[in-house]
Short mmCIF file of C-alpha atoms in Angstrom, two decimals:
data_model
loop_
_atom_site.label_atom_id
_atom_site.label_comp_id
_atom_site.label_asym_id
_atom_site.label_seq_id
_atom_site.Cartn_x
_atom_site.Cartn_y
_atom_site.Cartn_z
CA MET A 1384 3.54 -20.84 29.27
CA ASP A 1385 1.04 -23.40 30.55
CA LYS A 1386 0.34 -26.12 28.00
CA LYS A 1387 -3.37 -25.54 28.58
CA LEU A 1388 -2.99 -22.24 26.77
CA ASN A 1389 -3.00 -24.20 23.53
CA ASN A 1390 -6.40 -24.38 21.83
CA LEU A 1391 -7.87 -21.08 23.09
CA ILE A 1392 -11.03 -19.44 21.74
CA LEU A 1393 -11.91 -15.74 21.95
CA VAL A 1394 -15.65 -15.26 22.43
CA LEU A 1395 -17.23 -11.89 21.69
CA ASN A 1396 -20.83 -11.08 22.56
CA CYS A 1397 -21.93 -7.59 21.55
CA GLY A 1398 -25.37 -7.10 23.09
CA SER A 1399 -27.83 -4.24 22.90
CA SER A 1400 -26.43 -2.46 25.97
CA SER A 1401 -23.30 -4.41 26.85
CA ILE A 1402 -20.27 -6.22 25.45
CA LYS A 1403 -19.06 -9.47 26.97
CA PHE A 1404 -15.77 -11.12 26.10
CA ALA A 1405 -13.80 -14.15 27.18
CA ILE A 1406 -10.83 -16.27 26.22
CA LEU A 1407 -11.15 -19.88 27.29
CA ASN A 1408 -10.19 -23.44 26.61
CA PRO A 1409 -13.33 -25.20 25.35
CA ASP A 1410 -12.01 -28.59 26.46
CA ASN A 1411 -11.24 -27.98 30.14
CA LYS A 1412 -13.66 -25.00 30.35
CA GLU A 1413 -11.05 -22.81 32.03
CA LYS A 1414 -11.34 -19.06 31.38
CA TYR A 1415 -8.09 -17.14 31.19
CA LEU A 1416 -9.62 -13.76 30.43
CA SER A 1417 -13.19 -12.59 30.88
CA GLY A 1418 -14.97 -9.29 31.22
CA SER A 1419 -17.78 -7.03 30.18
CA VAL A 1420 -18.60 -3.46 29.34
CA GLU A 1421 -21.87 -2.44 30.96
CA CYS A 1422 -24.31 0.44 30.55
CA LEU A 1423 -23.51 1.45 26.99
CA PHE A 1424 -25.21 4.71 25.97
CA LEU A 1425 -25.91 5.59 29.63
CA LEU A 1426 -24.41 8.25 31.86
CA GLU A 1427 -21.70 5.98 33.23
CA THR A 1428 -20.21 3.20 31.11
CA TYR A 1429 -17.69 0.97 32.84
CA ILE A 1430 -15.63 -2.14 32.14
CA THR A 1431 -14.73 -4.98 34.46
CA TRP A 1432 -12.37 -7.79 33.55
CA GLN A 1433 -10.38 -10.57 35.10
CA CYS A 1434 -7.19 -12.09 33.75
CA LEU A 1435 -5.40 -15.03 35.33
CA GLY A 1436 -6.96 -14.25 38.71
CA THR A 1437 -6.40 -10.48 38.71
CA LYS A 1438 -9.54 -8.29 38.69
CA HIS A 1439 -9.86 -4.84 37.17
CA LYS A 1440 -12.59 -2.23 36.92
CA LYS A 1441 -12.52 1.11 35.14
CA LYS A 1442 -14.92 3.82 34.04
CA ILE A 1443 -14.83 4.43 30.30
CA GLY A 1444 -16.99 7.52 30.04
CA ALA A 1445 -20.54 8.65 29.31
CA ASN A 1446 -22.77 7.57 26.41
CA VAL A 1447 -20.08 5.22 25.09
CA ASN A 1448 -21.06 3.31 21.93
CA HIS A 1449 -20.09 -0.20 20.82
CA LYS A 1450 -17.21 0.86 18.59
CA ASP A 1451 -15.55 3.03 21.24
CA ALA A 1452 -15.99 0.32 23.86
CA LEU A 1453 -14.45 -2.31 21.55
CA ASN A 1454 -11.52 -0.02 20.84
CA PHE A 1455 -10.96 0.29 24.57
CA ILE A 1456 -11.12 -3.49 25.03
CA ILE A 1457 -8.67 -4.10 22.18
CA GLU A 1458 -6.20 -1.36 23.12
CA GLN A 1459 -6.35 -1.54 26.93
CA VAL A 1460 -7.15 -5.19 27.66
CA PHE A 1461 -6.32 -7.46 24.73
CA SER A 1462 -3.04 -5.69 23.92
CA GLN A 1463 -1.74 -6.57 27.39
CA GLN A 1464 -2.26 -10.30 26.87
CA LYS A 1465 0.04 -11.14 23.97
CA ASP A 1466 1.00 -14.55 25.36
CA ILE A 1467 -2.64 -15.56 25.51
CA PHE A 1468 -3.54 -14.07 22.14
CA LYS A 1469 -0.78 -15.86 20.28
CA ASN A 1470 -2.45 -19.15 21.31
CA LEU A 1471 -5.85 -18.30 19.87
CA ILE A 1472 -7.15 -20.79 17.32
CA GLY A 1473 -10.41 -19.02 16.58
CA VAL A 1474 -13.01 -16.40 17.46
CA GLY A 1475 -16.65 -17.14 18.23
CA HIS A 1476 -19.19 -14.36 17.76
CA ARG A 1477 -22.67 -14.48 19.21
CA VAL A 1478 -25.11 -13.32 16.53
CA VAL A 1479 -28.75 -12.89 17.45
CA HIS A 1480 -30.52 -13.38 14.14
CA GLY A 1481 -29.67 -15.58 11.17
CA GLY A 1482 -32.69 -14.48 9.16
CA THR A 1483 -34.25 -16.82 6.63
CA LYS A 1484 -31.01 -18.24 5.24
CA ILE A 1485 -28.78 -19.22 8.17
CA LYS A 1486 -29.93 -22.04 10.42
CA LYS A 1487 -26.68 -23.16 12.07
CA SER A 1488 -23.29 -21.90 13.22
CA THR A 1489 -20.90 -21.13 10.38
CA LEU A 1490 -17.54 -19.73 9.31
CA ILE A 1491 -17.82 -16.00 8.65
CA ASP A 1492 -17.12 -14.77 5.14
CA SER A 1493 -18.41 -11.86 3.06
CA ASN A 1494 -21.61 -13.75 2.23
CA ILE A 1495 -22.36 -14.46 5.90
CA ILE A 1496 -21.71 -10.82 6.78
CA GLU A 1497 -24.20 -9.80 4.11
CA CYS A 1498 -26.78 -12.26 5.48
CA ILE A 1499 -26.32 -10.91 9.00
CA GLN A 1500 -26.74 -7.40 7.65
CA ASP A 1501 -29.90 -8.42 5.77
CA ALA A 1502 -31.31 -9.89 9.00
CA SER A 1503 -30.71 -6.63 10.90
CA SER A 1504 -34.29 -5.56 10.26
CA PHE A 1505 -35.30 -8.58 12.39
CA ALA A 1506 -32.91 -7.65 15.24
CA PRO A 1507 -32.29 -3.89 15.01
CA LEU A 1508 -30.66 -3.59 18.45
CA HIS A 1509 -28.41 -6.61 18.07
CA ASN A 1510 -27.29 -7.60 14.57
CA PRO A 1511 -25.71 -4.19 13.85
CA ALA A 1512 -23.81 -4.46 17.15
CA ASN A 1513 -22.80 -8.04 16.31
CA LEU A 1514 -21.46 -6.83 12.95
CA ILE A 1515 -19.39 -4.08 14.57
CA GLY A 1516 -17.66 -6.73 16.67
CA ILE A 1517 -17.12 -9.08 13.73
CA LYS A 1518 -15.68 -6.41 11.46
CA MET A 1519 -13.39 -4.94 14.12
CA ILE A 1520 -11.94 -8.31 15.10
CA ILE A 1521 -11.31 -9.27 11.47
CA GLU A 1522 -9.65 -5.89 10.87
CA LYS A 1523 -7.52 -5.87 14.02
CA TYR A 1524 -6.49 -9.55 13.89
CA PRO A 1525 -6.02 -10.46 10.21
CA SER A 1526 -4.26 -13.72 11.07
CA LEU A 1527 -7.58 -14.95 12.48
CA SER A 1528 -9.71 -13.58 9.66
CA ARG A 1529 -10.57 -17.07 8.36
CA LYS A 1530 -11.22 -18.42 11.84
CA ASN A 1531 -14.16 -16.25 12.89
CA ILE A 1532 -17.31 -18.28 13.56
CA ALA A 1533 -20.85 -16.93 13.91
CA VAL A 1534 -23.03 -18.77 16.44
CA PHE A 1535 -26.70 -17.84 16.07
CA ASP A 1536 -29.38 -17.56 18.73
CA THR A 1537 -32.05 -18.37 16.17
CA SER A 1538 -30.58 -21.83 15.43
CA PHE A 1539 -32.20 -23.26 18.58
CA TYR A 1540 -35.68 -22.59 17.19
CA CYS A 1541 -35.36 -24.13 13.75
CA ASN A 1542 -37.48 -27.16 14.69
CA MET A 1543 -40.43 -25.29 16.19
CA PRO A 1544 -43.80 -26.42 14.78
CA GLU A 1545 -45.82 -24.21 12.45
CA THR A 1546 -48.43 -23.79 15.15
CA SER A 1547 -45.84 -21.82 17.12
CA PHE A 1548 -43.83 -19.97 14.49
CA LEU A 1549 -46.55 -18.83 12.08
CA TYR A 1550 -48.47 -15.59 12.59
CA ALA A 1551 -52.17 -15.38 11.68
CA ILE A 1552 -51.56 -13.12 8.70
CA PRO A 1553 -51.74 -14.05 5.00
CA TYR A 1554 -49.56 -17.13 4.52
CA ASN A 1555 -47.78 -15.55 1.57
CA PHE A 1556 -45.99 -13.14 3.92
CA TYR A 1557 -44.21 -16.14 5.39
CA LYS A 1558 -43.53 -17.92 2.10
CA LYS A 1559 -42.35 -14.83 0.22
CA TYR A 1560 -40.79 -12.66 2.92
CA GLY A 1561 -39.95 -15.03 5.77
CA ILE A 1562 -42.21 -13.32 8.29
CA ARG A 1563 -42.43 -15.80 11.17
CA ARG A 1564 -41.37 -16.28 14.77
CA TYR A 1565 -37.60 -16.75 14.96
CA GLY A 1566 -36.84 -16.39 18.67
CA ALA A 1567 -33.67 -15.17 20.39
CA HIS A 1568 -31.39 -16.05 23.33
CA GLY A 1569 -31.28 -19.56 21.87
CA ILE A 1570 -27.67 -20.15 22.92
CA SER A 1571 -28.56 -19.48 26.55
CA HIS A 1572 -31.83 -21.45 26.51
CA ASN A 1573 -30.04 -24.43 24.96
CA TYR A 1574 -27.17 -24.29 27.46
CA VAL A 1575 -29.34 -24.15 30.61
CA ALA A 1576 -31.69 -26.80 29.22
CA HIS A 1577 -28.79 -29.24 28.92
CA ARG A 1578 -27.64 -28.29 32.42
CA ALA A 1579 -31.17 -28.91 33.69
CA SER A 1580 -31.23 -32.39 32.17
CA LEU A 1581 -28.16 -33.26 34.25
CA MET A 1582 -29.57 -31.72 37.44
CA LEU A 1583 -32.86 -33.55 36.96
CA ASN A 1584 -31.08 -36.77 35.93
CA LYS A 1585 -33.21 -36.94 32.80
CA GLN A 1586 -32.21 -37.63 29.23
CA PHE A 1587 -32.38 -34.46 27.19
CA LYS A 1588 -34.69 -36.05 24.62
CA SER A 1589 -37.31 -36.64 27.34
CA LEU A 1590 -36.97 -33.24 29.01
CA ASN A 1591 -40.06 -31.04 29.46
CA ILE A 1592 -39.11 -27.65 30.90
CA ILE A 1593 -39.74 -23.93 30.64
CA THR A 1594 -36.62 -21.76 30.48
CA CYS A 1595 -36.67 -18.06 31.35
CA HIS A 1596 -33.73 -15.92 30.23
CA LEU A 1597 -34.21 -12.60 32.02
CA GLY A 1598 -31.96 -9.61 31.46
CA ASN A 1599 -32.07 -6.29 29.65
CA GLY A 1600 -33.54 -8.47 26.92
CA SER A 1601 -35.82 -11.22 28.22
CA SER A 1602 -37.39 -14.30 26.67
CA ILE A 1603 -39.04 -17.55 27.66
CA SER A 1604 -39.03 -20.89 25.86
CA ALA A 1605 -41.00 -24.13 26.16
CA ILE A 1606 -38.94 -27.27 25.57
CA CYS A 1607 -40.84 -30.52 25.04
CA ASN A 1608 -38.93 -33.79 24.70
CA GLY A 1609 -35.72 -31.82 24.18
CA ILE A 1610 -37.07 -29.66 21.33
CA CYS A 1611 -38.04 -26.02 21.64
CA VAL A 1612 -41.73 -25.89 20.72
CA ASP A 1613 -42.48 -22.24 21.51
CA THR A 1614 -40.73 -19.04 22.49
CA SER A 1615 -41.75 -15.50 23.33
CA MET A 1616 -39.56 -13.44 20.99
CA GLY A 1617 -40.87 -13.32 17.45
CA LEU A 1618 -39.84 -11.96 14.08
CA THR A 1619 -37.59 -9.64 16.12
CA PRO A 1620 -36.54 -9.56 19.79
CA LEU A 1621 -39.20 -6.89 20.40
CA GLU A 1622 -42.05 -9.33 21.02
CA GLY A 1623 -42.83 -11.07 24.28
CA LEU A 1624 -41.87 -10.15 27.83
CA VAL A 1625 -41.37 -6.67 29.25
CA MET A 1626 -37.67 -5.80 28.86
CA GLY A 1627 -35.22 -3.07 29.77
CA THR A 1628 -36.10 -0.71 26.92
CA ARG A 1629 -38.36 -2.90 24.73
CA SER A 1630 -42.12 -2.98 25.08
CA GLY A 1631 -42.69 -6.67 24.48
CA ASP A 1632 -46.24 -7.63 23.49
CA LEU A 1633 -48.63 -4.84 22.57
CA ASP A 1634 -51.73 -4.27 20.45
CA PRO A 1635 -50.47 -3.58 16.89
CA SER A 1636 -53.11 -0.86 16.58
CA ILE A 1637 -51.06 1.21 19.02
CA ILE A 1638 -48.60 1.70 16.16
CA PHE A 1639 -51.41 2.88 13.85
CA PHE A 1640 -52.65 5.25 16.56
CA MET A 1641 -49.19 6.72 17.14
CA ASN A 1642 -48.73 7.21 13.42
CA ASN A 1643 -52.20 8.45 12.45
CA HIS A 1644 -53.24 10.44 15.51
CA LEU A 1645 -49.95 11.48 17.10
CA ASN A 1646 -48.18 12.11 13.77
CA LEU A 1647 -45.17 10.05 14.78
CA SER A 1648 -43.09 8.61 11.95
CA ILE A 1649 -42.55 4.86 11.68
CA ASP A 1650 -38.85 5.38 12.46
CA LYS A 1651 -39.77 7.33 15.60
CA ILE A 1652 -42.23 4.66 16.70
CA GLU A 1653 -39.63 1.94 16.15
CA THR A 1654 -37.18 3.87 18.32
CA ILE A 1655 -39.77 4.33 21.05
CA LEU A 1656 -40.74 0.65 21.15
CA ASN A 1657 -37.15 -0.66 21.04
CA LYS A 1658 -35.21 1.93 23.01
CA LYS A 1659 -37.59 3.98 25.16
CA SER A 1660 -40.20 1.50 26.35
CA GLY A 1661 -40.14 -1.47 28.74
CA LEU A 1662 -38.90 -0.69 32.24
CA LEU A 1663 -37.40 2.59 31.06
CA GLY A 1664 -40.69 3.72 29.57
CA LEU A 1665 -42.80 2.59 32.53
CA SER A 1666 -40.57 4.25 35.12
CA GLY A 1667 -39.32 7.21 33.12
CA ILE A 1668 -36.03 6.83 34.99
CA SER A 1669 -34.03 3.67 34.35
CA SER A 1670 -33.78 0.37 32.50
CA ASP A 1671 -31.34 -1.10 35.03
CA PHE A 1672 -33.02 -3.73 37.21
CA ARG A 1673 -30.62 -3.06 40.07
CA TYR A 1674 -32.40 0.27 40.46
CA PHE A 1675 -35.85 -1.36 40.60
CA GLU A 1676 -34.74 -3.95 43.13
CA LYS A 1677 -33.56 -1.20 45.47
CA LYS A 1678 -36.60 1.03 44.99
CA TYR A 1679 -39.41 -1.54 44.75
CA TYR A 1680 -40.79 -0.96 48.24
CA CYS A 1681 -40.31 2.79 48.39
CA LYS A 1682 -41.02 4.21 44.92
CA LYS A 1683 -44.41 3.85 43.24
CA HIS A 1684 -42.98 3.93 39.71
CA ALA A 1685 -40.49 1.17 40.57
CA LYS A 1686 -43.18 -1.09 42.06
CA ARG A 1687 -45.46 -0.51 39.09
CA SER A 1688 -42.70 -1.39 36.62
CA VAL A 1689 -41.66 -4.56 38.45
CA ASP A 1690 -45.25 -5.73 38.95
CA ILE A 1691 -45.98 -5.38 35.23
CA PHE A 1692 -42.76 -7.25 34.41
CA CYS A 1693 -43.77 -10.11 36.73
CA HIS A 1694 -47.39 -10.14 35.55
CA ARG A 1695 -46.31 -10.67 31.95
CA LEU A 1696 -43.75 -13.33 32.85
CA SER A 1697 -46.13 -15.33 35.05
CA LYS A 1698 -48.74 -15.34 32.26
CA TYR A 1699 -46.22 -16.78 29.81
CA ILE A 1700 -45.10 -19.50 32.23
CA ALA A 1701 -48.70 -20.54 32.81
CA ALA A 1702 -49.47 -20.49 29.07
CA TYR A 1703 -46.44 -22.59 28.16
CA THR A 1704 -47.52 -25.43 30.42
CA SER A 1705 -50.18 -26.13 27.78
CA VAL A 1706 -47.63 -27.20 25.11
CA LEU A 1707 -45.63 -29.65 27.26
CA GLU A 1708 -47.77 -32.79 26.82
CA ASN A 1709 -49.19 -32.73 30.37
CA ARG A 1710 -45.84 -32.87 32.16
CA LEU A 1711 -43.66 -30.06 33.48
CA ASP A 1712 -40.33 -31.24 34.86
CA ALA A 1713 -39.08 -27.82 35.98
CA VAL A 1714 -38.91 -24.10 35.34
CA ILE A 1715 -35.45 -22.58 34.89
CA PHE A 1716 -34.43 -18.99 35.65
CA THR A 1717 -31.24 -17.63 34.11
CA GLY A 1718 -29.71 -14.38 32.81
CA GLY A 1719 -28.65 -11.34 34.82
CA ILE A 1720 -32.09 -10.79 36.37
CA GLY A 1721 -33.11 -14.44 36.56
CA GLU A 1722 -29.92 -15.41 38.39
CA ASN A 1723 -29.55 -12.43 40.71
CA VAL A 1724 -32.94 -10.98 41.69
CA PRO A 1725 -34.75 -13.17 44.27
CA LEU A 1726 -37.54 -10.57 44.42
CA ILE A 1727 -38.59 -11.39 40.86
CA ARG A 1728 -38.66 -15.13 41.50
CA GLU A 1729 -40.72 -14.63 44.65
CA LEU A 1730 -43.24 -12.34 42.95
CA VAL A 1731 -43.62 -14.50 39.84
CA PHE A 1732 -44.20 -17.80 41.61
CA SER A 1733 -46.51 -16.28 44.20
CA ARG A 1734 -48.80 -15.74 41.20
CA LEU A 1735 -48.45 -19.37 40.11
CA SER A 1736 -49.31 -21.30 43.28
CA LEU A 1737 -52.25 -22.84 41.39
CA LEU A 1738 -49.67 -24.79 39.36
CA GLY A 1739 -48.02 -26.21 42.47
CA PHE A 1740 -45.07 -23.83 42.90
CA LYS A 1741 -43.80 -23.26 46.44
CA ILE A 1742 -40.67 -21.14 46.75
CA ASN A 1743 -38.28 -21.84 49.64
CA SER A 1744 -37.44 -18.34 50.88
CA ASN A 1745 -34.01 -19.23 52.25
CA LEU A 1746 -32.93 -21.05 49.10
CA ASN A 1747 -34.31 -18.27 46.93
CA LEU A 1748 -32.48 -15.51 48.81
CA SER A 1749 -29.18 -17.39 48.87
CA THR A 1750 -29.14 -18.45 45.21
CA ILE A 1751 -27.50 -15.40 43.66
CA GLY A 1752 -24.11 -14.24 42.40
CA GLY A 1753 -23.28 -17.20 40.20
CA LYS A 1754 -24.86 -19.91 42.33
CA SER A 1755 -27.06 -22.51 40.68
CA GLY A 1756 -29.59 -24.73 42.40
CA LEU A 1757 -33.12 -25.63 43.39
CA ILE A 1758 -35.13 -22.84 45.07
CA THR A 1759 -38.42 -24.65 45.77
CA GLU A 1760 -39.80 -26.83 48.55
CA ASP A 1761 -39.71 -30.62 48.28
CA ASN A 1762 -43.46 -30.81 47.50
CA SER A 1763 -43.29 -28.13 44.79
CA THR A 1764 -43.02 -28.20 41.05
CA PRO A 1765 -39.23 -27.68 40.76
CA VAL A 1766 -37.74 -24.27 39.98
CA PHE A 1767 -34.01 -24.04 39.35
CA VAL A 1768 -31.71 -21.07 39.04
CA ILE A 1769 -29.00 -22.04 36.56
CA THR A 1770 -26.13 -19.74 35.71
CA THR A 1771 -25.88 -19.50 31.97
CA ASP A 1772 -22.54 -19.66 30.20
CA GLU A 1773 -23.04 -18.49 26.64
CA GLU A 1774 -19.29 -17.95 26.31
CA LEU A 1775 -18.55 -21.61 26.96
CA ALA A 1776 -21.32 -22.75 24.62
CA ILE A 1777 -20.05 -20.45 21.85
CA ALA A 1778 -16.42 -21.52 22.43
CA GLN A 1779 -17.28 -25.21 22.19
CA GLU A 1780 -19.32 -24.66 19.04
CA THR A 1781 -16.53 -22.55 17.52
CA ASN A 1782 -13.92 -25.16 18.35
CA SER A 1783 -16.05 -27.90 16.82
CA ILE A 1784 -16.47 -26.02 13.53
CA ILE A 1785 -12.78 -25.08 13.27
CA ASN A 1786 -11.70 -28.67 13.89
CA ARG A 1787 -14.29 -29.97 11.43
CA LYS A 1788 -13.14 -27.43 8.85
#
């Protein structure tokens, strides 16, 4: 077997509607196995994966949940790669929320599992899914049980100022219960920010950028002098931008109205706002942006949904210029939507011409499918599409902790 197969890391990312996995060498960045399960809980769930250059795709079924999808991955994909698996030195798990206690990546033990569980109220669509992945990997691969590392999205936001992370509610709610803005997608925002510093030929500590991670879950962050100073997701990933099934920002009194006047329980309201709102709620049909891209010009509900998505995003970009000390080096688009939907980039920056943005149509249309690069004219405030690689970031962090341990 290739000597490079030494020092391999398995990365598992159980998201709200998908599961991504990869096995890679964190030193040379080569991926030997990678894949994803898409459209969990929808009518057609499917898996795609690639191993040593060979691609596969298979339908799993309808309304497949995380546990069933992980069983399929373990039994039908991982079990066929024994030579690769015997060279694993650790497993890195993406965990969305570390709660009040966890501020950095760490070895997973029973105490960390309990902390992740306690933080599930802050990330109800994600932490439970993250825990399913953690527990199944520990159970199925006992030889690696002491080499599972949790890498937290919330770690990126630990240095935000109080002006950004505090809510204007009685201060005791923060001191006693930890109610504050925590953020999410921090692994991705951090990765593309470091990539941007290289592309701009700027030291990271002097970097002033706005990063937009757009997918089924979407968030935006303002990074000033290399430190994240504000972000759109809050106590939970429900706040902020319009998302696939999440409402994003709304008047809190809507919750009182739904409860008092519509007689909806708090549990029902939580389900509506997290799982039945966003693009799905606006359209009544889908949360998959590929649908909206195809139907934007021919279906009224699709255009309405996309326009609201872009309206919210453009407002956040404009607002975040105010916290960057009078200099904006670039705006970064990443994530499944940010990297692959030129329509969104065109619509958003057409609303922001006042700030000096001028999209180059040819560059915008051609920068998709894993391509990174500049999509603006020479006399524009720069906008880059940068392909995120959370798997690589998690693998490198996992490798660092295992070696340090």
